[in-house]
Every structure is written in structure tokens, then in C-alpha cells.
Short mmCIF file of C-alpha atoms in Angstrom, two decimals:
data_model
loop_
_atom_site.label_atom_id
_atom_site.label_comp_id
_atom_site.label_asym_id
_atom_site.label_seq_id
_atom_site.Cartn_x
_atom_site.Cartn_y
_atom_site.Cartn_z
CA MET A 1108 0.68 48.10 16.04
CA ARG A 1109 3.57 45.70 16.48
CA ARG A 1110 7.09 46.85 15.76
CA LEU A 1111 10.63 45.52 15.93
CA LEU A 1112 13.42 47.48 17.55
CA LEU A 1113 16.94 46.29 16.63
CA SER A 1114 19.68 47.79 18.71
CA GLY A 1115 23.14 47.08 19.93
CA LEU A 1116 24.43 45.06 16.94
CA THR A 1117 27.91 44.04 18.00
CA ALA A 1118 30.34 41.79 16.19
CA VAL A 1119 32.87 40.11 18.41
CA PHE A 1120 35.64 38.20 16.66
CA LEU A 1121 37.53 36.00 19.09
CA ALA A 1122 41.00 35.04 17.89
CA ALA A 1123 42.67 31.86 19.04
CA THR A 1124 45.26 33.66 21.19
CA PRO A 1125 46.93 32.50 24.41
CA VAL A 1126 45.08 33.34 27.61
CA LEU A 1127 46.92 34.41 30.75
CA ALA A 1128 45.49 32.84 33.93
CA SER A 1129 47.00 32.35 37.38
CA ALA A 1130 50.36 33.65 36.19
CA GLN A 1131 50.62 30.78 33.67
CA THR A 1132 50.26 30.87 29.90
CA ILE A 1133 47.55 28.42 28.79
CA GLU A 1134 46.96 27.89 25.10
CA ARG A 1135 43.42 27.12 23.99
CA THR A 1136 43.12 23.61 22.61
CA GLY A 1137 40.56 24.39 19.90
CA PRO A 1138 39.55 27.20 17.58
CA ALA A 1139 37.48 29.99 19.10
CA ASP A 1140 34.11 31.00 17.73
CA ASP A 1141 33.48 34.27 15.93
CA GLU A 1142 30.23 35.68 17.33
CA VAL A 1143 27.66 38.27 16.37
CA MET A 1144 25.41 39.42 19.21
CA LEU A 1145 22.00 40.98 18.62
CA ARG A 1146 19.48 42.56 20.93
CA LEU A 1147 15.96 42.19 19.55
CA GLU A 1148 12.87 43.79 21.04
CA VAL A 1149 9.21 43.40 20.05
CA GLU A 1150 6.00 44.66 21.60
CA ASP A 1151 2.25 44.11 21.50
CA TRP A 1152 -0.83 44.77 23.63
CA VAL A 1153 -2.57 42.29 25.92
CA GLU A 1154 -6.30 42.91 25.93
CA THR A 1155 -9.28 41.31 27.64
CA LYS A 1156 -13.04 41.52 27.28
CA THR A 1157 -13.82 40.10 30.70
CA ALA A 1158 -13.33 41.28 34.26
CA LYS A 1159 -12.80 39.41 37.50
CA LEU A 1160 -15.90 40.23 39.54
CA THR A 1161 -15.51 39.64 43.29
CA VAL A 1162 -18.64 39.47 45.48
CA ALA A 1163 -18.86 39.42 49.27
CA ILE A 1164 -21.89 37.80 50.95
CA ASP A 1165 -22.65 38.05 54.68
CA MET A 1166 -25.47 35.94 56.16
CA ALA A 1167 -27.02 35.64 59.62
CA LEU A 1168 -28.83 32.33 59.98
CA GLN A 1169 -31.05 30.74 62.58
CA GLY A 1170 -30.88 27.02 63.19
CA GLY A 1171 -33.57 26.02 60.72
CA GLU A 1172 -32.11 28.12 57.90
CA VAL A 1173 -28.66 26.58 57.78
CA GLY A 1174 -29.71 23.78 55.45
CA ASP A 1175 -30.83 26.24 52.79
CA ALA A 1176 -27.89 28.64 53.18
CA ARG A 1177 -25.81 27.16 50.37
CA ASP A 1178 -28.75 27.40 47.95
CA GLN A 1179 -29.26 31.02 49.01
CA VAL A 1180 -25.63 31.83 48.23
CA ASN A 1181 -25.78 30.15 44.82
CA GLY A 1182 -29.06 31.84 44.02
CA ALA A 1183 -27.70 35.26 45.00
CA LEU A 1184 -24.68 34.83 42.73
CA THR A 1185 -26.73 33.56 39.81
CA GLY A 1186 -29.14 36.46 40.22
CA LEU A 1187 -26.25 38.90 40.14
CA VAL A 1188 -24.66 37.55 36.93
CA ASP A 1189 -26.04 34.46 35.24
CA GLY A 1190 -24.24 32.20 32.79
CA VAL A 1191 -20.75 32.45 34.35
CA GLU A 1192 -18.75 30.04 36.50
CA TRP A 1193 -18.64 31.24 40.10
CA ARG A 1194 -15.87 30.03 42.40
CA THR A 1195 -15.85 30.37 46.17
CA THR A 1196 -12.49 31.79 47.25
CA ARG A 1197 -13.15 32.23 50.98
CA PHE A 1198 -15.65 30.88 53.52
CA ASN A 1199 -15.89 31.71 57.23
CA ARG A 1200 -18.51 30.22 59.54
CA GLN A 1201 -19.01 31.14 63.19
CA LEU A 1202 -21.63 31.31 65.94
CA ASP A 1203 -22.28 34.74 67.47
CA PRO A 1204 -23.25 35.40 71.14
CA ALA A 1205 -26.92 35.73 70.13
CA GLY A 1206 -26.98 32.14 68.85
CA LEU A 1207 -27.06 33.07 65.15
CA GLU A 1208 -24.79 31.33 62.72
CA ARG A 1209 -22.92 33.81 60.57
CA TRP A 1210 -21.49 33.00 57.15
CA GLN A 1211 -19.00 35.14 55.27
CA VAL A 1212 -18.50 34.10 51.65
CA MET A 1213 -16.22 35.55 48.96
CA ALA A 1214 -16.83 34.43 45.38
CA GLU A 1215 -15.45 35.50 42.03
CA ALA A 1216 -16.06 34.92 38.33
CA ARG A 1217 -14.75 36.16 35.00
CA VAL A 1218 -17.61 38.21 33.60
CA PRO A 1219 -17.98 39.65 30.08
CA GLU A 1220 -17.92 43.42 30.05
CA ALA A 1221 -21.47 43.57 28.64
CA LYS A 1222 -22.87 41.78 31.74
CA LEU A 1223 -21.36 44.15 34.30
CA GLY A 1224 -23.94 46.87 33.90
CA GLY A 1225 -25.89 47.54 37.08
CA VAL A 1226 -24.17 44.93 39.24
CA HIS A 1227 -24.04 47.27 42.25
CA ASP A 1228 -27.79 47.93 42.03
CA LYS A 1229 -28.52 44.23 41.62
CA ALA A 1230 -26.49 43.44 44.73
CA LYS A 1231 -28.28 46.13 46.71
CA GLN A 1232 -31.72 44.95 45.58
CA ALA A 1233 -30.94 41.31 46.42
CA SER A 1234 -29.82 42.22 49.95
CA LYS A 1235 -32.31 41.87 52.79
CA PRO A 1236 -32.29 41.50 56.58
CA GLY A 1237 -29.93 38.65 57.38
CA LEU A 1238 -28.39 38.70 53.87
CA SER A 1239 -25.92 41.33 52.66
CA ILE A 1240 -24.52 41.20 49.11
CA ARG A 1241 -21.95 43.68 47.85
CA VAL A 1242 -19.51 43.99 44.97
CA ALA A 1243 -16.03 43.81 46.49
CA GLY A 1244 -14.06 44.46 43.31
CA ILE A 1245 -14.02 44.59 39.52
CA ASP A 1246 -10.63 43.92 37.97
CA PHE A 1247 -9.97 44.05 34.23
CA THR A 1248 -6.49 42.53 34.50
CA PRO A 1249 -6.01 40.07 31.59
CA THR A 1250 -5.99 36.40 32.47
CA LEU A 1251 -2.77 34.38 32.54
CA ALA A 1252 -3.87 32.53 29.38
CA GLU A 1253 -4.41 35.82 27.53
CA THR A 1254 -1.03 37.10 28.66
CA LYS A 1255 0.81 33.92 27.71
CA ALA A 1256 -0.84 33.85 24.28
CA VAL A 1257 0.53 37.30 23.42
CA GLU A 1258 3.94 36.41 24.86
CA SER A 1259 4.05 33.27 22.71
CA THR A 1260 3.27 35.32 19.59
CA LEU A 1261 6.04 37.78 20.40
CA ARG A 1262 8.55 35.00 20.94
CA ALA A 1263 7.65 33.61 17.51
CA GLU A 1264 8.39 37.05 16.04
CA ILE A 1265 11.79 37.02 17.73
CA TYR A 1266 12.54 33.63 16.17
CA GLU A 1267 11.62 34.90 12.71
CA GLN A 1268 13.71 38.04 13.08
CA ALA A 1269 16.68 36.05 14.37
CA LYS A 1270 16.40 33.68 11.40
CA ALA A 1271 16.25 36.61 8.98
CA GLU A 1272 19.36 38.14 10.56
CA LEU A 1273 21.16 34.78 10.33
CA ASP A 1274 20.29 34.55 6.63
CA ARG A 1275 21.62 38.07 6.02
CA LEU A 1276 24.83 37.27 7.89
CA ASN A 1277 25.47 34.08 5.93
CA LYS A 1278 24.76 35.93 2.69
CA SER A 1279 27.44 38.46 3.58
CA PHE A 1280 29.91 35.80 4.78
CA PRO A 1281 28.94 32.61 2.89
CA GLU A 1282 32.26 30.92 3.60
CA ARG A 1283 31.84 31.10 7.36
CA GLY A 1284 28.67 29.07 7.98
CA TYR A 1285 27.15 31.06 10.85
CA ARG A 1286 24.51 29.32 12.96
CA LEU A 1287 22.20 30.26 15.79
CA ARG A 1288 23.99 29.63 19.09
CA MET A 1289 21.70 31.13 21.74
CA ILE A 1290 18.49 33.08 22.34
CA ASP A 1291 17.96 34.48 25.83
CA PHE A 1292 14.46 35.90 26.37
CA GLN A 1293 13.44 38.59 28.85
CA THR A 1294 9.80 39.68 29.23
CA GLY A 1295 9.70 43.23 30.53
CA ASN A 1296 6.34 43.24 32.32
CA GLN A 1297 6.19 40.03 34.33
CA PRO A 1298 4.66 40.28 36.81
CA MET A 1299 2.51 43.05 35.40
CA PRO A 1300 1.57 45.77 37.89
CA ARG A 1301 -2.02 46.92 38.00
CA PRO A 1302 -2.36 50.24 36.18
CA GLN A 1303 -3.12 53.29 38.28
CA MET A 1304 -6.05 54.14 36.00
CA MET A 1305 -7.86 50.94 36.97
CA MET A 1306 -7.29 51.50 40.67
CA LYS A 1307 -8.82 54.96 40.46
CA SER A 1308 -11.77 53.59 38.52
CA GLU A 1309 -12.43 50.95 41.16
CA MET A 1310 -12.21 53.50 43.99
CA ALA A 1311 -14.68 55.73 42.18
CA SER A 1312 -17.08 52.80 41.73
CA ALA A 1313 -16.88 51.92 45.41
CA ALA A 1314 -17.52 55.51 46.46
CA ALA A 1315 -20.45 56.07 44.07
CA PRO A 1316 -21.98 52.72 43.03
CA ALA A 1317 -25.13 54.37 41.68
CA MET A 1318 -23.15 55.64 38.66
CA ASP A 1319 -23.16 52.18 37.06
CA ALA A 1320 -26.92 52.04 36.66
CA GLY A 1321 -26.60 52.49 32.92
CA GLY A 1322 -24.03 50.71 30.78
CA GLY A 1323 -20.88 48.77 31.52
CA GLU A 1324 -18.67 48.90 34.56
CA GLY A 1325 -15.46 50.79 33.75
CA PHE A 1326 -13.23 50.12 30.76
CA SER A 1327 -11.03 47.28 29.61
CA VAL A 1328 -7.40 48.19 30.25
CA SER A 1329 -4.84 47.16 27.64
CA ARG A 1330 -1.39 46.10 28.80
CA ARG A 1331 1.74 46.80 26.80
CA MET A 1332 4.02 43.77 26.71
CA VAL A 1333 7.65 43.96 25.62
CA VAL A 1334 9.73 40.87 24.94
CA THR A 1335 13.48 41.34 24.59
CA ALA A 1336 15.99 38.73 23.49
CA THR A 1337 19.75 38.51 23.31
CA VAL A 1338 20.64 36.50 20.22
CA VAL A 1339 24.09 35.06 19.56
CA LEU A 1340 25.08 33.91 16.06
CA GLY A 1341 28.37 32.05 15.84
CA ALA A 1342 30.79 30.45 13.44
CA VAL A 1343 33.93 28.43 14.08
CA ALA A 1344 36.94 30.65 13.53
CA PRO A 1345 39.30 29.49 10.76
CA GLN A 1346 42.46 27.84 11.98
CA ASP A 1347 45.84 29.46 11.49
CA VAL A 1348 47.17 27.43 8.57
CA SER A 1349 50.71 28.80 8.85
CA LYS A 1350 50.87 27.77 12.51
CA ASN A 1351 49.70 24.27 11.71
CA GLU A 1352 52.36 23.94 9.01
CA LYS A 1353 55.09 24.85 11.51
CA THR A 1354 53.96 22.20 13.97
CA LYS A 1355 54.11 19.38 11.39
CA PRO A 1356 57.06 16.93 11.90
#
């Protein structure tokens, strides 16, 4: 449930008074602004239905098998989770003292929660002599796009609340003509740390992979996002009429 927290409402009226600086009296050349400063705070939850699945593949290849190695890697990934876009994030290739070519491949994909069931067992079943497949990690951290979408919605709420406050202020002081002078945003959870709950879940999965033989793999973890803004509403302070009359020739 979204909510708005309004705190620290401070009215600062700046009079057009002389300012003392460097032991000299300097008079301001124009009228000062009267300002009202607000601190607005809104919150929401960032949620995701997909997880970043990371897979590690180790291969030992003889000379005649190198040409088919790439197809073997792609086939292993497709067999693990089909219908997703796999991306290779690391690739190491070296020749061992026995004359075998060894490949180490890391790949990852965003996988819907419903497709994560049994991934450890699938990896184990697809492994064979010369080919090792293992799940290196399952991370339910929301994507950057999901995070930015929620942040954008919260910023829009700040704009609406600032506008409503401006309307209330001008209704109370219609002769002043207050306007929006500044909005300074601060997002409280950027970068967002990984929750401890998810880390424990991943460690448990690594220690006992057979537990995922049934349904999904872990739980989606919601992230609380807080966006805070300092809002300044200002109006030009009225000039001192009596002072202006005295300065007339």
C-alpha cells in the first residue's frame, strides 16, 4: 500500500535586510524571496516474477569434438530451461597437459519463476563424462527496468503532492503568487543491497539441491523503495513601499 509522509514543513520568510560580509555592509539589490520548504516522502514495493539463473558448464574435449562444442553448450542450456534468452557472460578455453581442450562457460538468463522447478536435477541429469553442468546461482533481484518503473511512478506522486501543496499555499495567500522553485529527489535504496533472506535461500539450495525436485525455486523477494524530495515553493517578497518613497527625488 502506497502512502505519503509529509514532515518538516518549514516556512522561511527572508526580509530584504542588509547583509554583513567581509566587515562591509552590502545592501541587496533586489527583493528577497519568501520560501516554504517541504520534505515529501513516498514508498512502494518493487516486485519481480523472474529470476536471474546462472549456469556453469565445464567441458573436456578431444580434437575432433571441438567443432561441436558450441552446439553442445547451447543444447545443454536449452535443455535446462527452454524459451528464454541465454547470454554467455564468461568463457575460458585452455589446453591441459593431457592434450584435452577444456572449456569453462558461464551463462545466465532471466527465467520465470514457474520454469525454475527442478533445475538442479535437470543439470545433474544432463551432465556426463567430459561435460559438467551445474546451477551457479538463482537471484530474484528485480531488473533495472522494473526498479526504474516503480521509481518513475513514485516521482510522479511527488509531483502531484507538490502541486497540491502549492495550490493550498496560494489559496491561503492568494496575493503572493507562490510558484514551484525546486524539487530535489533522493532515492533511499539505490543501489539496493541483496536481502539476507535471499542469500540464505541460495545457500540452502546449494547445500541441498534435491529439495527443489517439486515446485519452484525459492520465493520472489519484494524490495521496498522510498523516494524523498525536498520541495521549495517561493514568492517574491513585497517591496518596502515606505523605503521607496524616501528614496524618490
